[in-house]
Amino acid sequence: MKILVCISKAPDTTTKIAFTDGDTKFDEEGVKYIVNPYDEWYALVRGLELKEAHGGSVTTVTVGTSEDDATIRKALAIGADDAVRIDTKAEDAFQVAKEIATYAKDQDFDLVLLGKETIDYNGSQVGGMLAEHLDQPFISLATRLEVEGSTATLDKEIIGGVQTVASELPLVVSCAKGMAEQRIPNMRGIMAARSKPLKVEDASGADQLTKFVKYALPAPKSEVKLIDPENMDELVELLHNEAKVL
Amino acid sequence: MSVLVYINSSADKIAKNAFEAVTYGKKLGDVTVVTNGKADESALAELGKYGADKVMVDRSFEGIDEQQLTRLVATATEKTGAETIIFSDDLVGKAVAPRVSVRLNIGLVAGATDVPQEDGTIPLNVFSGKAFGYVEVNSDRKVISLLPNSFQPEETGSTCAVEEFDGNAGDSRVTVKETKMPEGEIPLPEAELVVSGGRGLKGPENWGMVEDLAEELGAATACSRPVADTGWRPHHEHVGQTGVAIRPNLYIAAGISGAIQHLAGVNGSKVIVVVNTDEEAPFFKAADYGVVGDAFEVLPRLTEAVKKFKASN
Ligand SMILES: Cc1cc2nc3c(=O)[nH]c(=O)nc-3n(C[C@H](O)[C@H](O)[C@H](O)COP(=O)(O)OP(=O)(O)OC[C@H]3O[C@@H](n4cnc5c(N)ncnc54)[C@H](O)[C@@H]3O)c2cc1C
Ligand SMILES: Nc1ncnc2c1ncn2[C@@H]1O[C@H](COP(=O)(O)O)[C@@H](O)[C@H]1O
């Protein structure tokens, strides 16, 4: 089975969010980047498990600049066979999806796995866009993925419940919690990752259709109102009359 | 301007976020609604009250297959000449809107929280709710998916016409094997009130007090990540950066420290109540109301207080 996993970088989850240049740019000063958790924990690990069970290969693809190489090496350390970086700055989902589609079009991947969303822009857009380019079904927010022969069986979150669906490969799948367990790379993996192929491909120059032009931080929360733990009637009264949520 | 709003009517009842999407569309122009599924004509006609001029319904399929829905919306866009296409950013919208964006070569703003600003930019949440971003769309037409629960539905008009139409939806390549809808439980992403517990509650055997309070309030239950990871609670209850992001009217957190990754999934809540023994717990900084105390005493007391309140109101 030939599997492609889309890997993006994201600011470490403890990053303090700030903006520069008159609030038009994310302030990257001191920001540590990690592999987007959904891509690493769920998409990549499930891809590796499927390869271990059925044979084949796991390739990662990233649209990004050389600044992304460290996170790509981390994915290789966890166990991907090789990596491709499409050499351009990722600007919006529309452009990213088109670049990945252009690369993947003639490669006959059986499965393309993505994370549920990137944790910085939380768009959840690339997967559906990519599937439309490839004219393949898109199973979004999958929490389970099994493959038998050329048929995939998946559980996916739907409004108010869970659905079990089946589809023939090839397929695009976005992966949510439940899909796999996080794997911590070991020393051997980290050493091996250094010599695994990371191929840099030219970008096709896909259009960007959206642009973040400014940012704002929420107004600081007003001081917490402390309630006597003995007096829950007061809390209920405040939630009713002051906060108006009961 | 001509606006097309896709709404999901695959359930018996039309959900509140459909009314939100129609209301939003009405702020931008003349609204035609497109849908498939099984909601009956009178239920669909009600969408007129929120500003729809007309509802186009394709009865040839009931499901939520994203390829079929993409073709349906593309056909309806062509037919109405819509310049803006609106979805609710729910699980269906999240899968379909990106496909429509590519099919029609239109820029997509996913998770909008408000109508376009004076400068034309559209606001949304970024960095898991830790900041707002303003997006400009560089295509003539736009696709916007509206974050559920960020825009109040408004009833302004009266019922509208409902027309059957053929959306050329084609076939589905995905077979549905089984659909499981937990009975009696309130689905977390839609809940207006949520009671949540963390590691401070010590073990799964202590969740009775969380469930009692939730039941009294008519709230959904949630938990922090370690609680789901250790199997005390089911995975789907895990809220936060790597779990479900929620924006209820009221979020009550007991025995949760308020780590930044947890806050990322709940900071869209309108009102936050924190119960924690440690007055230094970071969650108090994000809370509206705080109770420094033992959840084992405070939660049952709060349940009693809610009971009393309900009896006298
Ligand atoms: C990449 C990444 C992603 C993550 N994603 C998430 C996520 O999506 N969601 C999430 O929740 N976490 C997430 N985490 C984990 C997060 O950092 C915290 O570890 C976690 O939220 C802590 O859970 P907790 O508050 O339940 O437990 P603790 O941090 O152990 O806090 C327990 C709290 O209970 C209080 N307490 C103890 N006894 C009582 C009592 N009797 N009554 C009242 N209070 C009491 C304590 O004072 C303490 O504040 C993530 C971490 C990483 C690194
Ligand atoms: N620059 C990128 N390169 C490769 N894959 C990406 C990139 N950006 C996003 N993705 C993938 O698309 C998924 C959804 O991203 P998003 O649509 O931005 O929320 C992520 O979880 C990744 O798997």
XYZ file of C-alpha atoms and ligand atoms in Angstrom:
635
model
C 0.000 0.000 0.000
C 1.333 3.399 -0.995
C 0.488 6.009 1.633
C 1.002 9.768 1.582
C 0.819 11.703 4.859
C 0.468 15.507 4.796
C 2.646 17.046 7.484
C 2.534 20.664 8.571
C 4.329 22.540 11.292
C 2.537 24.396 14.062
C 3.637 26.603 16.931
C 4.257 24.618 20.116
C 0.950 24.391 21.995
C 2.239 26.538 24.879
C 3.204 29.425 22.559
C 2.218 32.855 23.739
C 0.320 34.392 20.850
C 1.434 37.908 19.844
C 1.499 39.968 16.652
C 3.903 42.474 15.085
C 3.984 45.009 12.237
C 0.852 46.790 13.383
C -0.922 43.505 14.148
C -0.559 42.267 10.590
C 1.890 39.436 11.288
C 2.180 36.575 13.767
C 5.167 37.292 15.995
C 7.487 34.324 15.490
C 10.114 35.625 17.898
C 11.079 32.753 20.202
C 8.333 30.496 18.856
C 9.185 26.803 18.830
C 7.614 24.796 16.041
C 6.392 21.234 16.368
C 4.756 18.800 13.980
C 1.051 19.648 13.988
C -0.228 17.162 16.626
C -3.078 15.744 14.497
C -0.674 15.062 11.645
C 1.889 13.395 13.878
C -0.168 11.512 16.441
C -3.028 10.364 14.292
C -2.330 10.561 10.530
C 1.325 9.564 10.517
C 1.106 6.855 13.158
C -1.958 5.238 11.548
C -0.155 5.341 8.204
C 2.820 3.545 9.750
C 0.596 0.932 11.394
C -1.095 0.192 8.062
C 2.266 -0.158 6.379
C 3.451 -2.478 9.134
C 0.354 -4.635 8.678
C 0.092 -4.643 4.881
C 3.515 -3.667 3.547
C 4.134 -0.698 1.264
C 5.526 2.717 1.992
C 4.792 5.915 3.886
C 5.875 9.180 2.270
C 5.301 12.543 3.910
C 4.621 15.733 1.993
C 4.950 19.280 3.280
C 4.403 22.571 1.505
C 6.969 24.836 3.083
C 10.444 26.344 3.159
C 13.706 24.983 4.532
C 12.501 26.230 7.925
C 10.176 23.229 7.927
C 12.954 20.673 7.566
C 13.365 20.115 11.307
C 9.715 19.099 11.700
C 9.939 16.935 8.591
C 12.951 15.110 10.115
C 10.848 14.476 13.216
C 8.240 12.723 11.047
C 11.012 10.669 9.486
C 12.309 9.796 12.962
C 8.886 8.444 13.896
C 9.116 6.094 10.943
C 8.139 7.554 7.562
C 10.246 6.122 4.711
C 10.893 9.324 2.847
C 9.753 12.927 2.688
C 8.936 15.469 0.025
C 8.972 19.198 0.600
C 7.312 21.402 -1.980
C 9.502 24.437 -1.838
C 7.330 27.487 -1.247
C 5.909 29.330 1.709
C 2.485 27.978 2.657
C 0.105 30.917 2.329
C -3.406 29.518 2.399
C -5.199 26.188 2.235
C -6.207 26.717 -1.394
C -2.594 27.038 -2.487
C -1.363 24.205 -0.241
C -4.010 21.779 -1.520
C -3.246 22.628 -5.158
C 0.483 22.118 -4.640
C -0.019 18.749 -2.946
C -2.513 17.707 -5.631
C -0.072 18.606 -8.393
C 2.583 16.464 -6.734
C 0.281 13.531 -5.895
C -1.706 13.401 -9.136
C 0.334 10.819 -11.052
C 1.760 8.895 -8.118
C -1.061 6.431 -7.476
C -1.188 6.767 -3.717
C -3.765 4.396 -2.246
C -4.347 6.624 0.732
C -3.691 10.263 1.503
C -3.863 10.961 5.246
C -4.098 14.406 6.826
C -4.608 15.781 10.304
C -8.041 17.024 11.304
C -6.818 20.615 11.281
C -3.738 22.733 11.851
C -3.738 24.123 15.371
C -2.715 27.626 14.324
C -5.328 28.494 11.712
C -7.730 25.641 12.517
C -9.135 25.717 9.035
C -9.816 22.029 8.400
C -9.736 22.900 4.706
C -6.785 21.244 2.973
C -8.207 17.688 3.027
C -11.488 18.445 1.271
C -9.767 20.704 -1.248
C -7.175 18.059 -2.044
C -9.852 15.370 -2.439
C -11.736 17.566 -4.916
C -8.569 18.088 -6.974
C -7.923 14.335 -6.985
C -11.619 13.536 -7.540
C -11.561 11.090 -4.631
C -13.917 10.637 -1.678
C -12.915 12.543 1.438
C -13.626 10.914 4.775
C -13.327 13.697 7.311
C -12.660 13.367 11.030
C -12.068 9.657 10.906
C -11.454 7.995 14.263
C -10.792 4.499 12.863
C -9.386 3.265 9.568
C -8.964 -0.375 8.536
C -7.975 -1.577 5.096
C -8.762 -4.953 3.624
C -7.762 -5.625 0.040
C -8.838 -2.494 -1.810
C -11.611 -1.532 0.618
C -11.264 0.837 3.535
C -13.642 0.781 6.489
C -13.756 3.861 8.663
C -15.537 5.381 11.629
C -16.141 9.092 11.301
C -17.651 11.703 13.524
C -20.994 13.012 12.314
C -23.312 15.527 13.933
C -24.565 13.855 17.094
C -22.884 10.497 16.607
C -20.548 8.190 14.766
C -20.907 6.607 11.348
C -19.177 3.527 9.992
C -18.543 3.828 6.253
C -16.748 1.828 3.579
C -15.133 2.978 0.379
C -12.816 1.674 -2.285
C -9.260 3.051 -2.366
C -7.886 5.537 -3.329
C -9.175 7.831 -0.661
C -8.370 11.039 1.222
C -8.840 10.819 4.999
C -8.514 13.424 7.744
C -7.599 11.918 11.093
C -8.961 12.799 14.526
C -8.371 11.518 18.036
C -8.896 7.787 18.443
C -7.222 6.898 15.145
C -3.899 5.902 16.747
C -1.729 6.421 19.802
C 1.119 8.909 19.853
C 4.561 7.351 19.208
C 7.702 8.789 20.770
C 10.680 8.566 18.390
C 13.592 6.550 19.771
C 17.318 7.156 19.336
C 17.566 4.703 16.452
C 14.735 6.426 14.627
C 16.317 9.825 15.139
C 19.675 8.581 13.796
C 18.040 6.861 10.834
C 16.044 9.985 10.003
C 19.245 11.874 9.215
C 19.991 9.704 6.225
C 16.435 9.215 4.951
C 15.630 10.996 1.688
C 14.055 14.455 1.956
C 13.358 15.462 -1.607
C 12.772 19.139 -2.391
C 10.407 19.728 -5.309
C 9.750 22.978 -7.122
C 6.354 24.485 -6.448
C 3.919 24.798 -9.333
C 3.050 28.346 -8.283
C -0.562 27.730 -7.252
C -2.755 30.759 -6.498
C -3.580 31.935 -3.033
C -7.225 33.070 -2.735
C -7.371 34.235 0.870
C -5.094 36.344 2.999
C -4.954 37.248 6.673
C -4.588 41.023 6.686
C -4.762 41.704 10.408
C -5.072 40.119 13.814
C -6.387 41.059 17.228
C -6.103 39.628 20.721
C -9.233 39.223 22.841
C -9.828 41.866 25.501
C -8.318 40.700 28.797
C -10.826 38.868 30.931
C -12.102 40.870 33.878
C -11.096 39.656 37.322
C -12.696 36.387 38.419
C -15.516 36.772 40.938
C -14.893 34.395 43.851
C -17.876 32.693 45.467
C -17.962 31.188 48.958
C -17.839 27.383 48.496
C -20.540 27.077 51.178
C -22.890 29.329 49.246
C -23.819 27.758 45.923
C -27.209 29.493 45.984
C -25.304 32.713 45.378
C -23.536 31.217 42.370
C -26.831 30.043 40.866
C -28.344 33.481 41.530
C -25.418 35.180 39.728
C -25.563 32.786 36.793
C -29.252 33.558 36.481
C -29.431 37.323 37.091
C -25.975 38.608 36.231
C -24.541 36.230 33.624
C -28.019 35.298 32.338
C -27.003 31.797 31.336
C -29.481 29.879 33.502
C -26.288 40.370 -4.151
C -27.434 36.792 -4.628
C -26.554 34.519 -1.723
C -26.851 30.736 -1.609
C -27.077 29.032 1.785
C -26.633 25.281 2.101
C -28.411 23.792 5.082
C -28.416 20.222 6.319
C -31.914 18.751 6.645
C -30.939 15.111 6.974
C -32.307 14.989 10.529
C -36.030 15.260 11.287
C -35.608 18.666 12.828
C -33.745 21.566 11.277
C -30.934 22.552 13.633
C -30.368 26.008 15.060
C -27.148 26.502 13.098
C -29.194 26.368 9.875
C -31.210 29.362 11.103
C -27.946 31.088 11.979
C -26.607 30.522 8.451
C -29.778 31.854 6.810
C -29.810 34.923 9.079
C -26.150 35.521 8.211
C -26.888 35.187 4.492
C -29.739 37.683 4.762
C -27.285 40.298 6.093
C -25.361 39.971 2.816
C -28.109 39.814 0.196
C -31.055 37.878 -1.205
C -31.034 34.355 0.105
C -31.851 31.117 -1.670
C -31.479 27.996 0.447
C -30.362 24.716 -1.066
C -30.789 21.416 0.730
C -31.441 17.736 0.326
C -32.747 15.222 2.802
C -35.978 14.597 4.535
C -37.226 17.725 6.312
C -40.792 18.247 5.089
C -42.062 21.200 3.113
C -43.560 23.054 6.063
C -40.331 22.772 8.050
C -38.346 24.113 5.099
C -40.837 26.948 4.500
C -40.062 28.150 8.030
C -36.617 29.211 6.787
C -38.408 32.176 5.185
C -38.825 33.607 8.674
C -35.058 33.943 8.916
C -34.797 35.689 5.576
C -34.838 33.037 2.833
C -36.720 34.021 -0.325
C -36.861 30.464 -1.572
C -35.783 26.930 -0.685
C -34.570 24.531 -3.382
C -34.694 20.918 -2.254
C -33.300 17.859 -4.008
C -35.222 14.813 -2.746
C -33.159 12.291 -4.712
C -30.797 11.568 -1.807
C -30.912 11.913 1.962
C -27.303 11.397 2.971
C -24.425 13.722 3.693
C -21.959 12.396 1.119
C -19.592 15.300 0.483
C -19.138 14.603 -3.216
C -22.882 14.538 -3.839
C -23.395 17.677 -1.760
C -20.593 19.428 -3.632
C -22.289 18.745 -6.966
C -25.635 19.822 -5.526
C -24.258 23.137 -4.305
C -22.353 23.715 -7.569
C -25.535 23.157 -9.591
C -27.514 25.497 -7.337
C -24.792 28.146 -7.554
C -24.964 28.075 -11.318
C -28.740 28.185 -11.303
C -29.028 31.135 -8.908
C -25.904 32.991 -10.038
C -24.951 33.282 -6.373
C -21.912 35.406 -5.581
C -21.618 34.236 -2.000
C -22.144 30.683 -0.773
C -22.735 30.116 2.929
C -22.313 26.952 4.988
C -22.496 26.328 8.688
C -19.017 25.259 9.816
C -20.405 22.062 11.341
C -19.137 18.588 10.463
C -20.967 18.626 7.130
C -19.885 22.149 6.198
C -16.286 21.368 7.128
C -16.215 18.520 4.593
C -18.207 20.144 1.777
C -17.185 23.833 1.744
C -13.514 23.132 0.842
C -14.587 20.916 -2.057
C -16.953 23.590 -3.355
C -14.172 26.161 -3.093
C -11.941 24.094 -5.402
C -14.698 23.010 -7.766
C -15.779 26.596 -8.418
C -12.353 28.175 -7.877
C -13.616 30.470 -5.107
C -11.810 31.556 -1.954
C -13.100 30.014 1.287
C -13.266 31.608 4.719
C -13.743 28.723 7.161
C -15.158 29.393 10.605
C -16.279 33.018 10.190
C -17.569 34.543 13.418
C -19.221 37.635 11.980
C -20.306 39.394 8.779
C -17.686 41.141 6.622
C -16.298 44.298 8.255
C -16.356 47.726 6.615
C -13.030 47.001 4.893
C -14.454 43.768 3.481
C -12.413 41.454 5.702
C -14.110 38.575 7.472
C -13.328 37.831 11.135
C -12.624 34.378 12.500
C -10.894 32.677 15.412
C -7.265 31.641 15.000
C -4.718 29.918 17.237
C -7.460 27.796 18.781
C -9.447 30.771 19.966
C -6.469 32.614 21.445
C -6.768 35.410 18.834
C -8.921 36.778 16.003
C -7.846 37.034 12.403
C -9.341 39.083 9.573
C -9.345 37.493 6.142
C -9.493 39.103 2.741
C -10.783 37.019 -0.174
C -9.115 37.544 -3.550
C -11.792 36.040 -5.766
C -14.959 37.666 -7.097
C -17.131 35.126 -5.392
C -16.781 33.880 -1.815
C -17.502 30.751 0.172
C -18.043 31.432 3.869
C -18.622 28.817 6.544
C -20.090 30.262 9.702
C -18.885 29.051 13.098
C -21.929 27.564 14.899
C -23.205 29.510 17.900
C -21.410 32.747 16.994
C -24.327 34.485 15.317
C -27.871 34.787 16.683
C -30.738 33.689 14.415
C -33.260 36.491 13.853
C -36.847 36.023 12.767
C -37.727 38.870 10.432
C -40.005 37.572 7.674
C -42.618 34.956 6.990
C -42.602 31.522 5.394
C -41.208 31.144 1.888
C -41.722 29.006 -1.205
C -40.198 25.538 -1.391
C -39.259 24.153 -4.807
C -38.115 20.707 -5.743
C -35.100 20.654 -8.050
C -32.557 18.296 -9.507
C -29.080 19.110 -8.241
C -27.260 16.565 -10.432
C -25.816 15.079 -7.276
C -24.719 11.856 -8.975
C -23.693 8.767 -7.067
C -21.938 8.283 -3.775
C -18.750 6.244 -3.707
C -19.036 5.750 0.034
C -21.326 3.138 1.602
C -22.784 3.829 5.015
C -22.592 0.656 7.109
C -23.914 1.871 10.408
C -24.953 5.092 12.113
C -24.766 5.321 15.880
C -26.531 8.186 17.603
C -26.208 7.900 21.379
C -29.710 8.303 22.824
C -30.446 10.735 25.584
C -26.978 12.246 25.521
C -26.585 15.860 24.482
C -23.913 16.087 21.779
C -21.037 18.131 23.163
C -20.394 20.482 20.211
C -23.998 21.689 20.272
C -24.534 21.843 24.028
C -25.364 25.257 25.503
C -24.339 24.163 29.007
C -21.370 21.909 29.775
C -20.070 20.391 33.027
C -16.498 19.147 32.811
C -14.154 17.248 35.118
C -10.381 16.833 35.296
C -7.783 14.751 37.061
C -8.692 16.480 40.325
C -11.754 14.231 40.525
C -9.395 11.321 41.243
C -11.126 8.476 39.374
C -14.004 7.416 37.103
C -16.028 6.252 40.107
C -16.432 9.905 41.138
C -18.146 11.067 37.966
C -21.605 10.571 39.452
C -21.476 14.080 40.901
C -20.594 15.531 37.485
C -23.427 13.613 35.830
C -25.911 14.613 38.536
C -25.133 18.294 38.067
C -25.247 17.942 34.283
C -28.599 16.212 34.454
C -30.060 18.845 36.751
C -28.873 21.583 34.369
C -29.676 19.723 31.152
C -25.984 20.021 30.314
C -23.534 17.839 28.389
C -20.479 16.355 30.123
C -16.857 16.870 29.095
C -13.375 16.201 30.465
C -9.703 17.137 30.214
C -7.318 15.135 28.055
C -5.584 13.000 30.710
C -9.017 11.915 31.910
C -9.902 10.591 28.432
C -6.407 9.192 27.868
C -6.549 7.094 31.026
C -9.964 5.815 30.005
C -11.898 7.359 32.882
C -14.207 8.949 30.318
C -14.896 8.290 26.612
C -12.676 9.965 24.026
C -15.426 12.107 22.557
C -15.709 14.021 25.848
C -12.127 15.314 25.618
C -12.135 19.073 25.063
C -9.163 21.273 24.233
C -6.593 21.912 21.585
C -6.401 18.269 20.532
C -9.979 17.364 21.408
C -13.314 19.015 20.713
C -13.505 22.808 20.692
C -16.708 24.055 22.289
C -18.390 27.434 22.781
C -21.284 26.876 25.163
C -23.061 29.615 27.099
C -21.823 28.107 30.364
C -18.763 25.928 31.022
C -18.314 24.554 34.539
C -14.845 23.051 35.108
C -14.140 21.027 38.249
C -10.711 19.669 39.160
C -9.127 20.980 35.965
C -5.950 23.051 36.275
C -6.555 25.148 33.154
C -3.505 24.258 31.049
C -3.159 26.397 27.954
C -4.069 23.419 25.709
C -7.267 22.870 27.661
C -8.211 26.556 27.521
C -7.724 26.544 23.749
C -10.823 24.381 23.399
C -13.092 26.176 25.852
C -12.148 29.853 25.788
C -14.994 30.583 23.390
C -17.460 29.836 26.215
C -19.589 32.789 27.199
C -19.310 32.211 30.945
C -16.760 30.019 32.736
C -17.112 28.716 36.309
C -14.058 27.065 37.870
C -14.063 24.828 40.933
C -10.576 24.026 42.202
C -8.944 23.450 45.611
C -5.871 25.390 44.548
C -6.465 29.130 44.451
C -3.329 29.441 42.291
C -4.737 27.192 39.542
C -4.256 28.986 36.199
C -7.876 28.353 35.244
C -9.042 31.086 37.661
C -7.421 33.662 35.366
C -9.739 32.588 32.547
C -12.831 32.236 34.737
C -15.784 34.559 35.294
C -16.787 32.888 38.558
C -14.454 30.918 40.780
C -15.042 28.616 43.722
C -11.920 27.776 45.719
C -12.986 24.498 47.265
C -13.227 20.743 47.110
C -15.239 19.573 44.099
C -16.458 16.621 46.137
C -18.376 19.041 48.372
C -19.010 21.905 45.941
C -20.552 19.957 43.039
C -23.276 18.200 45.096
C -24.018 21.526 46.796
C -24.310 23.231 43.420
C -26.633 20.470 42.179
C -28.886 21.066 45.201
C -28.836 24.814 44.579
C -29.843 24.318 40.933
C -32.664 22.005 42.024
C -33.910 24.634 44.461
C -33.652 27.340 41.798
C -35.624 25.274 39.295
C -38.336 24.539 41.861
C -38.847 28.234 42.588
C -38.718 29.510 38.983
C 0.464 18.971 22.528
C -0.443 18.896 23.716
C -1.817 18.930 23.501
C -2.688 18.882 24.600
N -4.048 18.936 24.374
C -4.894 18.960 25.431
C -6.314 19.085 25.241
O -6.817 19.129 24.113
N -7.115 19.113 26.338
C -6.629 19.042 27.607
O -7.428 19.086 28.562
N -5.307 18.910 27.819
C -4.425 18.862 26.775
N -3.093 18.703 27.005
C -2.642 18.426 28.379
C -2.529 19.665 29.251
O -1.254 20.248 29.071
C -2.707 19.305 30.741
O -1.743 18.336 31.089
C -4.089 18.759 31.094
O -5.100 19.621 30.598
C -4.229 18.638 32.588
O -5.439 18.001 32.930
P -6.163 18.297 34.320
O -6.342 19.735 34.500
O -7.363 17.416 34.354
O -5.128 17.666 35.356
P -4.057 18.412 36.386
O -3.233 19.338 35.619
O -3.475 17.279 37.088
O -5.007 19.258 37.290
C -5.853 18.758 38.279
C -6.424 19.953 39.019
O -7.386 19.498 39.950
C -7.265 20.257 41.145
N -7.847 19.433 42.216
C -7.281 18.389 42.879
N -8.153 17.890 43.761
C -9.278 18.620 43.677
C -10.526 18.574 44.373
N -10.797 17.658 45.290
N -11.460 19.485 44.019
C -11.216 20.430 43.071
N -10.045 20.509 42.418
C -9.086 19.607 42.710
C -5.789 20.526 41.266
O -5.568 21.673 42.064
C -5.397 20.751 39.815
O -5.509 22.119 39.452
C -2.192 18.762 25.923
C -0.816 18.741 26.118
C 0.068 18.805 25.048
C 1.530 18.777 25.304
N 1.753 23.399 4.503
C 1.256 22.160 4.561
N 1.951 21.124 4.024
C 1.459 19.852 4.076
N 0.295 19.543 4.647
C -0.438 20.523 5.198
C 0.005 21.885 5.183
N -0.930 22.635 5.807
C -1.909 21.777 6.199
N -1.621 20.511 5.836
C -2.412 19.281 6.117
O -3.783 19.619 6.093
C -4.399 19.346 7.347
C -5.489 20.343 7.609
O -4.959 21.650 7.655
P -5.856 22.956 7.700
O -6.773 22.873 6.540
O -4.877 24.075 7.597
O -6.562 22.931 9.025
C -3.250 19.353 8.342
O -3.557 18.620 9.497
C -2.127 18.745 7.503
O -2.230 17.331 7.476
